[in-house]
Amino acid sequence: MTGIFEIDEEHRQLFDIINETLELAENETASASGAKNLLRALKKYAELHFAHEEEYMEKLDDPELPRQRQEHKAFSEKLDSFSPESLDEENGKRILKDMLEYLSRWLYHHILGSDIMIGQIRPVKESEDPFAFTEKYRTGIKLVDEEHETLFQIIRETNDLIREELLHDKFDEIVAILDRLKEYTVHHFRDEEDYMERIGYDGLAAQKRAHQAFVDKLNEINLDDVDDNQQRYLTELVDFLLSWLVNHILKVDKLIPVK
């Protein structure tokens, strides 16, 4: 849940369509015509939802809008590759299962990694240091707070490095520090989840899904695929990483009981 009623309701509808797809894929007597109808319905509803979501973000002047548009476009292009006209009784079930796997993974990652950021807390005011781990981020759990502070520091170092002159000479160093960020993030999430498991926290499952969505985003970083806009890409990446971490701490981690 993003906390934005209209967006959450449309996400719910998308999941309903996926569940219908699942039921159809598991039904031995299902026909290709059912798959075709679901594909058409999904395409139509996804386009409607993306338009609503982007319109909402435009009104907020949300800085995440360009990234959202790119992700929406990628989803639509993937969905277009599932052509209803190509389905028949022989390949219908296989295509349905492929689509289901893709949609489930994409939606979880997109909602937990991107949509959860819509209209949310920006790191700090312009006059403040965005990379400072201040008292407002403390959960009261010693290990968690120490590791959060380290994550803030690694993101600061990443930002400092990409803003240095002669960026093209820093490529290997940037890759190395991003790898360090990935490794430490996985380490931190494991420690945090172990703590929640020890205290029997009922929000553990949701935390694991959010953590995995963020890790997947880190794993998708491939600087070899970035062309002449590498500087802008890296700057936007740091902004996203910091914004996600801030929102996750303030809205999710601070709900973890201190025991």
PDB file of C-alpha atoms in Angstrom:
ATOM      1  CA  MET A   1       0.000   0.000   0.000  1.00  0.00           C
ATOM      2  CA  THR A   2       1.332   3.415  -0.974  1.00  0.00           C
ATOM      3  CA  GLY A   3      -1.193   5.280   1.174  1.00  0.00           C
ATOM      4  CA  ILE A   4      -2.654   6.986  -1.906  1.00  0.00           C
ATOM      5  CA  PHE A   5      -6.190   5.619  -2.194  1.00  0.00           C
ATOM      6  CA  GLU A   6      -6.681   5.865  -5.962  1.00  0.00           C
ATOM      7  CA  ILE A   7      -3.311   4.311  -6.750  1.00  0.00           C
ATOM      8  CA  ASP A   8      -3.766   1.510  -4.214  1.00  0.00           C
ATOM      9  CA  GLU A   9      -7.198   0.650  -5.619  1.00  0.00           C
ATOM     10  CA  GLU A  10      -5.851   0.469  -9.160  1.00  0.00           C
ATOM     11  CA  HIS A  11      -2.963  -1.700  -7.988  1.00  0.00           C
ATOM     12  CA  ARG A  12      -5.537  -3.967  -6.365  1.00  0.00           C
ATOM     13  CA  GLN A  13      -7.330  -4.274  -9.700  1.00  0.00           C
ATOM     14  CA  LEU A  14      -4.089  -5.180 -11.456  1.00  0.00           C
ATOM     15  CA  PHE A  15      -3.490  -7.930  -8.919  1.00  0.00           C
ATOM     16  CA  ASP A  16      -7.053  -9.153  -9.441  1.00  0.00           C
ATOM     17  CA  ILE A  17      -6.331  -9.547 -13.147  1.00  0.00           C
ATOM     18  CA  ILE A  18      -3.140 -11.457 -12.332  1.00  0.00           C
ATOM     19  CA  ASN A  19      -5.098 -13.757 -10.038  1.00  0.00           C
ATOM     20  CA  GLU A  20      -7.564 -14.413 -12.823  1.00  0.00           C
ATOM     21  CA  THR A  21      -4.633 -15.247 -15.059  1.00  0.00           C
ATOM     22  CA  LEU A  22      -3.321 -17.672 -12.459  1.00  0.00           C
ATOM     23  CA  GLU A  23      -6.655 -19.433 -12.202  1.00  0.00           C
ATOM     24  CA  LEU A  24      -6.821 -19.714 -15.968  1.00  0.00           C
ATOM     25  CA  ALA A  25      -3.268 -21.045 -16.207  1.00  0.00           C
ATOM     26  CA  GLU A  26      -4.080 -23.757 -13.658  1.00  0.00           C
ATOM     27  CA  ASN A  27      -7.332 -24.730 -15.348  1.00  0.00           C
ATOM     28  CA  GLU A  28      -6.745 -27.725 -17.601  1.00  0.00           C
ATOM     29  CA  THR A  29      -9.864 -27.000 -19.627  1.00  0.00           C
ATOM     30  CA  ALA A  30      -9.177 -23.287 -20.154  1.00  0.00           C
ATOM     31  CA  SER A  31      -9.201 -22.101 -23.732  1.00  0.00           C
ATOM     32  CA  ALA A  32      -6.943 -19.692 -25.604  1.00  0.00           C
ATOM     33  CA  SER A  33      -9.830 -17.262 -25.941  1.00  0.00           C
ATOM     34  CA  GLY A  34      -9.776 -16.694 -22.178  1.00  0.00           C
ATOM     35  CA  ALA A  35      -6.085 -15.841 -22.333  1.00  0.00           C
ATOM     36  CA  LYS A  36      -6.698 -13.396 -25.148  1.00  0.00           C
ATOM     37  CA  ASN A  37      -9.402 -11.610 -23.178  1.00  0.00           C
ATOM     38  CA  LEU A  38      -7.164 -11.314 -20.132  1.00  0.00           C
ATOM     39  CA  LEU A  39      -4.292  -9.920 -22.148  1.00  0.00           C
ATOM     40  CA  ARG A  40      -6.531  -7.297 -23.711  1.00  0.00           C
ATOM     41  CA  ALA A  41      -8.026  -6.358 -20.336  1.00  0.00           C
ATOM     42  CA  LEU A  42      -4.607  -6.107 -18.739  1.00  0.00           C
ATOM     43  CA  LYS A  43      -3.178  -3.902 -21.483  1.00  0.00           C
ATOM     44  CA  LYS A  44      -6.154  -1.567 -21.329  1.00  0.00           C
ATOM     45  CA  TYR A  45      -6.168  -1.298 -17.544  1.00  0.00           C
ATOM     46  CA  ALA A  46      -2.388  -0.909 -17.244  1.00  0.00           C
ATOM     47  CA  GLU A  47      -2.439   1.999 -19.689  1.00  0.00           C
ATOM     48  CA  LEU A  48      -5.269   3.643 -17.744  1.00  0.00           C
ATOM     49  CA  HIS A  49      -3.493   3.174 -14.421  1.00  0.00           C
ATOM     50  CA  PHE A  50      -0.159   4.491 -15.676  1.00  0.00           C
ATOM     51  CA  ALA A  51      -1.873   7.580 -17.078  1.00  0.00           C
ATOM     52  CA  HIS A  52      -3.592   8.234 -13.731  1.00  0.00           C
ATOM     53  CA  GLU A  53      -0.383   7.663 -11.793  1.00  0.00           C
ATOM     54  CA  GLU A  54       1.671   9.973 -13.987  1.00  0.00           C
ATOM     55  CA  GLU A  55      -1.025  12.659 -13.871  1.00  0.00           C
ATOM     56  CA  TYR A  56      -1.023  12.474 -10.066  1.00  0.00           C
ATOM     57  CA  MET A  57       2.765  12.822  -9.995  1.00  0.00           C
ATOM     58  CA  GLU A  58       2.660  15.778 -12.396  1.00  0.00           C
ATOM     59  CA  LYS A  59       0.367  17.638 -10.015  1.00  0.00           C
ATOM     60  CA  LEU A  60       2.857  17.052  -7.200  1.00  0.00           C
ATOM     61  CA  ASP A  61       5.799  18.000  -9.403  1.00  0.00           C
ATOM     62  CA  ASP A  62       7.259  14.710  -8.203  1.00  0.00           C
ATOM     63  CA  PRO A  63      10.955  14.341  -9.171  1.00  0.00           C
ATOM     64  CA  GLU A  64      10.476  10.584  -9.613  1.00  0.00           C
ATOM     65  CA  LEU A  65       8.137  11.094 -12.597  1.00  0.00           C
ATOM     66  CA  PRO A  66      10.768  10.652 -15.362  1.00  0.00           C
ATOM     67  CA  ARG A  67      11.918   7.371 -13.815  1.00  0.00           C
ATOM     68  CA  GLN A  68       8.316   6.214 -13.477  1.00  0.00           C
ATOM     69  CA  ARG A  69       7.597   6.973 -17.125  1.00  0.00           C
ATOM     70  CA  GLN A  70      10.585   4.895 -18.175  1.00  0.00           C
ATOM     71  CA  GLU A  71       9.441   1.943 -16.060  1.00  0.00           C
ATOM     72  CA  HIS A  72       5.866   2.217 -17.310  1.00  0.00           C
ATOM     73  CA  LYS A  73       7.110   2.265 -20.886  1.00  0.00           C
ATOM     74  CA  ALA A  74       9.230  -0.834 -20.299  1.00  0.00           C
ATOM     75  CA  PHE A  75       6.220  -2.638 -18.816  1.00  0.00           C
ATOM     76  CA  SER A  76       3.982  -1.676 -21.736  1.00  0.00           C
ATOM     77  CA  GLU A  77       6.569  -2.820 -24.260  1.00  0.00           C
ATOM     78  CA  LYS A  78       6.926  -6.150 -22.477  1.00  0.00           C
ATOM     79  CA  LEU A  79       3.171  -6.577 -22.375  1.00  0.00           C
ATOM     80  CA  ASP A  80       2.975  -5.813 -26.092  1.00  0.00           C
ATOM     81  CA  SER A  81       5.261  -8.773 -26.697  1.00  0.00           C
ATOM     82  CA  PHE A  82       2.460 -11.018 -25.419  1.00  0.00           C
ATOM     83  CA  SER A  83       0.281 -10.812 -28.509  1.00  0.00           C
ATOM     84  CA  PRO A  84      -3.307 -12.095 -28.049  1.00  0.00           C
ATOM     85  CA  GLU A  85      -3.513 -12.871 -31.757  1.00  0.00           C
ATOM     86  CA  SER A  86      -0.604 -15.310 -31.493  1.00  0.00           C
ATOM     87  CA  LEU A  87      -2.243 -17.453 -28.814  1.00  0.00           C
ATOM     88  CA  ASP A  88      -3.670 -20.823 -29.665  1.00  0.00           C
ATOM     89  CA  GLU A  89      -4.631 -23.926 -27.723  1.00  0.00           C
ATOM     90  CA  GLU A  90      -1.058 -25.246 -27.855  1.00  0.00           C
ATOM     91  CA  ASN A  91       0.919 -22.230 -26.713  1.00  0.00           C
ATOM     92  CA  GLY A  92      -1.732 -20.430 -24.635  1.00  0.00           C
ATOM     93  CA  LYS A  93      -0.847 -22.023 -21.277  1.00  0.00           C
ATOM     94  CA  ARG A  94       2.888 -21.452 -21.707  1.00  0.00           C
ATOM     95  CA  ILE A  95       2.395 -17.795 -22.591  1.00  0.00           C
ATOM     96  CA  LEU A  96       0.019 -17.335 -19.681  1.00  0.00           C
ATOM     97  CA  LYS A  97       2.545 -18.742 -17.226  1.00  0.00           C
ATOM     98  CA  ASP A  98       5.354 -16.641 -18.679  1.00  0.00           C
ATOM     99  CA  MET A  99       3.184 -13.548 -18.403  1.00  0.00           C
ATOM    100  CA  LEU A 100       2.167 -14.352 -14.844  1.00  0.00           C
ATOM    101  CA  GLU A 101       5.757 -14.793 -13.722  1.00  0.00           C
ATOM    102  CA  TYR A 102       6.793 -11.525 -15.325  1.00  0.00           C
ATOM    103  CA  LEU A 103       3.815  -9.504 -14.048  1.00  0.00           C
ATOM    104  CA  SER A 104       4.113 -10.736 -10.483  1.00  0.00           C
ATOM    105  CA  ARG A 105       7.797  -9.931 -10.309  1.00  0.00           C
ATOM    106  CA  TRP A 106       7.470  -6.572 -12.067  1.00  0.00           C
ATOM    107  CA  LEU A 107       4.539  -5.320 -10.010  1.00  0.00           C
ATOM    108  CA  TYR A 108       6.078  -6.213  -6.664  1.00  0.00           C
ATOM    109  CA  HIS A 109       9.343  -4.560  -7.604  1.00  0.00           C
ATOM    110  CA  HIS A 110       7.703  -1.502  -9.116  1.00  0.00           C
ATOM    111  CA  ILE A 111       5.305  -0.862  -6.242  1.00  0.00           C
ATOM    112  CA  LEU A 112       7.815  -1.515  -3.470  1.00  0.00           C
ATOM    113  CA  GLY A 113      10.770   0.040  -5.257  1.00  0.00           C
ATOM    114  CA  SER A 114       9.177   3.007  -7.057  1.00  0.00           C
ATOM    115  CA  ASP A 115       5.496   3.634  -6.338  1.00  0.00           C
ATOM    116  CA  ILE A 116       6.103   3.694  -2.601  1.00  0.00           C
ATOM    117  CA  MET A 117       8.112   6.874  -3.295  1.00  0.00           C
ATOM    118  CA  ILE A 118       5.254   8.834  -4.875  1.00  0.00           C
ATOM    119  CA  GLY A 119       4.567  12.004  -2.928  1.00  0.00           C
ATOM    120  CA  GLN A 120       6.653  10.800  -0.048  1.00  0.00           C
ATOM    121  CA  ILE A 121       9.230  12.442   2.144  1.00  0.00           C
ATOM    122  CA  ARG A 122      12.131  14.047   0.356  1.00  0.00           C
ATOM    123  CA  PRO A 123      15.432  13.584   2.175  1.00  0.00           C
ATOM    124  CA  VAL A 124      15.898  17.095   3.641  1.00  0.00           C
ATOM    125  CA  LYS A 125      15.440  20.770   3.004  1.00  0.00           C
ATOM    126  CA  GLU A 126      17.748  22.357   0.450  1.00  0.00           C
ATOM    127  CA  SER A 127      19.741  24.111   3.181  1.00  0.00           C
ATOM    128  CA  GLU A 128      20.499  20.851   5.028  1.00  0.00           C
ATOM    129  CA  ASP A 129      23.030  18.096   4.413  1.00  0.00           C
ATOM    130  CA  PRO A 130      21.041  15.306   2.722  1.00  0.00           C
ATOM    131  CA  PHE A 131      23.615  12.666   3.664  1.00  0.00           C
ATOM    132  CA  ALA A 132      23.715  13.405   7.387  1.00  0.00           C
ATOM    133  CA  PHE A 133      22.370  10.603   9.570  1.00  0.00           C
ATOM    134  CA  THR A 134      20.484  12.700  12.101  1.00  0.00           C
ATOM    135  CA  GLU A 135      18.499  11.853  15.207  1.00  0.00           C
ATOM    136  CA  LYS A 136      15.197  11.655  13.305  1.00  0.00           C
ATOM    137  CA  TYR A 137      16.407   8.505  11.535  1.00  0.00           C
ATOM    138  CA  ARG A 138      17.213   6.586  14.712  1.00  0.00           C
ATOM    139  CA  THR A 139      14.988   3.590  15.455  1.00  0.00           C
ATOM    140  CA  GLY A 140      16.404   2.941  18.919  1.00  0.00           C
ATOM    141  CA  ILE A 141      17.732  -0.446  17.799  1.00  0.00           C
ATOM    142  CA  LYS A 142      21.516  -0.098  18.164  1.00  0.00           C
ATOM    143  CA  LEU A 143      22.664  -2.448  15.398  1.00  0.00           C
ATOM    144  CA  VAL A 144      20.053  -1.204  12.921  1.00  0.00           C
ATOM    145  CA  ASP A 145      20.931   2.441  13.574  1.00  0.00           C
ATOM    146  CA  GLU A 146      24.657   1.787  13.206  1.00  0.00           C
ATOM    147  CA  GLU A 147      24.142   0.022   9.889  1.00  0.00           C
ATOM    148  CA  HIS A 148      21.776   2.718   8.615  1.00  0.00           C
ATOM    149  CA  GLU A 149      24.443   5.300   9.413  1.00  0.00           C
ATOM    150  CA  THR A 150      26.971   3.292   7.398  1.00  0.00           C
ATOM    151  CA  LEU A 151      24.580   3.142   4.442  1.00  0.00           C
ATOM    152  CA  PHE A 152      24.186   6.927   4.552  1.00  0.00           C
ATOM    153  CA  GLN A 153      27.980   7.239   4.552  1.00  0.00           C
ATOM    154  CA  ILE A 154      28.443   4.915   1.567  1.00  0.00           C
ATOM    155  CA  ILE A 155      25.811   6.826  -0.410  1.00  0.00           C
ATOM    156  CA  ARG A 156      27.605  10.087   0.500  1.00  0.00           C
ATOM    157  CA  GLU A 157      30.909   8.652  -0.738  1.00  0.00           C
ATOM    158  CA  THR A 158      29.203   7.549  -3.953  1.00  0.00           C
ATOM    159  CA  ASN A 159      27.830  11.044  -4.483  1.00  0.00           C
ATOM    160  CA  ASP A 160      31.188  12.690  -3.758  1.00  0.00           C
ATOM    161  CA  LEU A 161      32.950  10.410  -6.205  1.00  0.00           C
ATOM    162  CA  ILE A 162      30.588  10.926  -9.141  1.00  0.00           C
ATOM    163  CA  ARG A 163      30.743  14.705  -8.690  1.00  0.00           C
ATOM    164  CA  GLU A 164      34.505  14.833  -8.957  1.00  0.00           C
ATOM    165  CA  GLU A 165      36.004  16.107 -12.175  1.00  0.00           C
ATOM    166  CA  LEU A 166      37.229  13.709 -14.855  1.00  0.00           C
ATOM    167  CA  LEU A 167      34.361  11.321 -14.195  1.00  0.00           C
ATOM    168  CA  HIS A 168      35.438   9.034 -17.025  1.00  0.00           C
ATOM    169  CA  ASP A 169      38.667   8.323 -15.114  1.00  0.00           C
ATOM    170  CA  LYS A 170      36.656   7.317 -12.044  1.00  0.00           C
ATOM    171  CA  PHE A 171      34.601   4.568 -13.682  1.00  0.00           C
ATOM    172  CA  ASP A 172      36.288   1.639 -11.921  1.00  0.00           C
ATOM    173  CA  GLU A 173      36.094   3.404  -8.564  1.00  0.00           C
ATOM    174  CA  ILE A 174      32.400   4.121  -9.035  1.00  0.00           C
ATOM    175  CA  VAL A 175      31.718   0.490  -9.906  1.00  0.00           C
ATOM    176  CA  ALA A 176      33.664  -0.606  -6.820  1.00  0.00           C
ATOM    177  CA  ILE A 177      31.764   1.665  -4.428  1.00  0.00           C
ATOM    178  CA  LEU A 178      28.407   0.655  -5.919  1.00  0.00           C
ATOM    179  CA  ASP A 179      29.397  -2.987  -5.407  1.00  0.00           C
ATOM    180  CA  ARG A 180      30.262  -2.141  -1.822  1.00  0.00           C
ATOM    181  CA  LEU A 181      26.851  -0.520  -1.406  1.00  0.00           C
ATOM    182  CA  LYS A 182      25.126  -3.637  -2.757  1.00  0.00           C
ATOM    183  CA  GLU A 183      27.069  -5.955  -0.467  1.00  0.00           C
ATOM    184  CA  TYR A 184      26.502  -3.845   2.628  1.00  0.00           C
ATOM    185  CA  THR A 185      22.804  -3.386   1.862  1.00  0.00           C
ATOM    186  CA  VAL A 186      22.317  -7.159   1.636  1.00  0.00           C
ATOM    187  CA  HIS A 187      24.282  -7.564   4.884  1.00  0.00           C
ATOM    188  CA  HIS A 188      22.159  -4.926   6.633  1.00  0.00           C
ATOM    189  CA  PHE A 189      18.824  -6.309   5.441  1.00  0.00           C
ATOM    190  CA  ARG A 190      19.838  -9.769   6.663  1.00  0.00           C
ATOM    191  CA  ASP A 191      20.716  -8.400  10.115  1.00  0.00           C
ATOM    192  CA  GLU A 192      17.494  -6.396  10.275  1.00  0.00           C
ATOM    193  CA  GLU A 193      15.370  -9.376   9.238  1.00  0.00           C
ATOM    194  CA  ASP A 194      17.149 -11.617  11.786  1.00  0.00           C
ATOM    195  CA  TYR A 195      16.279  -9.113  14.511  1.00  0.00           C
ATOM    196  CA  MET A 196      12.633  -8.946  13.435  1.00  0.00           C
ATOM    197  CA  GLU A 197      12.458 -12.732  13.380  1.00  0.00           C
ATOM    198  CA  ARG A 198      13.920 -12.989  16.895  1.00  0.00           C
ATOM    199  CA  ILE A 199      11.308 -10.644  18.350  1.00  0.00           C
ATOM    200  CA  GLY A 200       8.453 -12.210  16.381  1.00  0.00           C
ATOM    201  CA  TYR A 201       7.638  -9.023  14.459  1.00  0.00           C
ATOM    202  CA  ASP A 202       4.475  -9.458  12.376  1.00  0.00           C
ATOM    203  CA  GLY A 203       5.717  -7.027   9.739  1.00  0.00           C
ATOM    204  CA  LEU A 204       8.650  -9.241   8.747  1.00  0.00           C
ATOM    205  CA  ALA A 205       7.110 -10.616   5.527  1.00  0.00           C
ATOM    206  CA  ALA A 206       6.344  -7.129   4.194  1.00  0.00           C
ATOM    207  CA  GLN A 207       9.836  -5.956   5.128  1.00  0.00           C
ATOM    208  CA  LYS A 208      11.397  -8.859   3.246  1.00  0.00           C
ATOM    209  CA  ARG A 209       9.455  -8.002   0.098  1.00  0.00           C
ATOM    210  CA  ALA A 210      10.477  -4.344   0.314  1.00  0.00           C
ATOM    211  CA  HIS A 211      14.102  -5.283   0.942  1.00  0.00           C
ATOM    212  CA  GLN A 212      14.160  -7.652  -2.017  1.00  0.00           C
ATOM    213  CA  ALA A 213      12.656  -5.008  -4.297  1.00  0.00           C
ATOM    214  CA  PHE A 214      15.427  -2.589  -3.332  1.00  0.00           C
ATOM    215  CA  VAL A 215      18.173  -5.185  -3.741  1.00  0.00           C
ATOM    216  CA  ASP A 216      16.801  -6.059  -7.163  1.00  0.00           C
ATOM    217  CA  LYS A 217      17.036  -2.402  -8.160  1.00  0.00           C
ATOM    218  CA  LEU A 218      20.662  -2.335  -7.048  1.00  0.00           C
ATOM    219  CA  ASN A 219      21.368  -5.492  -9.030  1.00  0.00           C
ATOM    220  CA  GLU A 220      19.875  -3.881 -12.130  1.00  0.00           C
ATOM    221  CA  ILE A 221      22.515  -1.143 -12.116  1.00  0.00           C
ATOM    222  CA  ASN A 222      24.779  -1.679 -15.099  1.00  0.00           C
ATOM    223  CA  LEU A 223      26.990   1.263 -15.954  1.00  0.00           C
ATOM    224  CA  ASP A 224      28.071  -0.420 -19.175  1.00  0.00           C
ATOM    225  CA  ASP A 225      24.552   0.229 -20.478  1.00  0.00           C
ATOM    226  CA  VAL A 226      24.710   3.945 -19.670  1.00  0.00           C
ATOM    227  CA  ASP A 227      25.702   6.128 -22.618  1.00  0.00           C
ATOM    228  CA  ASP A 228      26.651   9.807 -22.745  1.00  0.00           C
ATOM    229  CA  ASN A 229      24.245  10.674 -19.916  1.00  0.00           C
ATOM    230  CA  GLN A 230      26.245   8.729 -17.335  1.00  0.00           C
ATOM    231  CA  GLN A 231      26.700  11.750 -15.052  1.00  0.00           C
ATOM    232  CA  ARG A 232      22.970  12.468 -14.979  1.00  0.00           C
ATOM    233  CA  TYR A 233      22.146   8.784 -14.539  1.00  0.00           C
ATOM    234  CA  LEU A 234      24.460   8.464 -11.537  1.00  0.00           C
ATOM    235  CA  THR A 235      23.180  11.683  -9.959  1.00  0.00           C
ATOM    236  CA  GLU A 236      19.590  10.488 -10.289  1.00  0.00           C
ATOM    237  CA  LEU A 237      20.602   7.086  -8.965  1.00  0.00           C
ATOM    238  CA  VAL A 238      22.101   8.549  -5.795  1.00  0.00           C
ATOM    239  CA  ASP A 239      18.996  10.693  -5.291  1.00  0.00           C
ATOM    240  CA  PHE A 240      16.788   7.623  -5.644  1.00  0.00           C
ATOM    241  CA  LEU A 241      18.879   5.485  -3.279  1.00  0.00           C
ATOM    242  CA  LEU A 242      18.893   8.160  -0.599  1.00  0.00           C
ATOM    243  CA  SER A 243      15.182   8.942  -0.999  1.00  0.00           C
ATOM    244  CA  TRP A 244      14.227   5.263  -0.791  1.00  0.00           C
ATOM    245  CA  LEU A 245      16.344   4.728   2.308  1.00  0.00           C
ATOM    246  CA  VAL A 246      14.939   7.814   4.024  1.00  0.00           C
ATOM    247  CA  ASN A 247      11.340   6.831   3.328  1.00  0.00           C
ATOM    248  CA  HIS A 248      11.916   3.213   4.309  1.00  0.00           C
ATOM    249  CA  ILE A 249      13.475   4.172   7.630  1.00  0.00           C
ATOM    250  CA  LEU A 250      10.931   6.823   8.564  1.00  0.00           C
ATOM    251  CA  LYS A 251       7.818   4.990   7.403  1.00  0.00           C
ATOM    252  CA  VAL A 252       8.711   1.328   7.897  1.00  0.00           C
ATOM    253  CA  ASP A 253      11.778   0.682  10.036  1.00  0.00           C
ATOM    254  CA  LYS A 254      10.682   3.057  12.800  1.00  0.00           C
ATOM    255  CA  LEU A 255       7.654   0.812  13.327  1.00  0.00           C
ATOM    256  CA  ILE A 256       9.898  -2.084  14.419  1.00  0.00           C
ATOM    257  CA  PRO A 257       9.609  -2.538  18.209  1.00  0.00           C
ATOM    258  CA  VAL A 258      12.696  -2.008  20.355  1.00  0.00           C
ATOM    259  CA  LYS A 259      13.239  -5.090  22.512  1.00  0.00           C
TER     260      LYS A 259
END
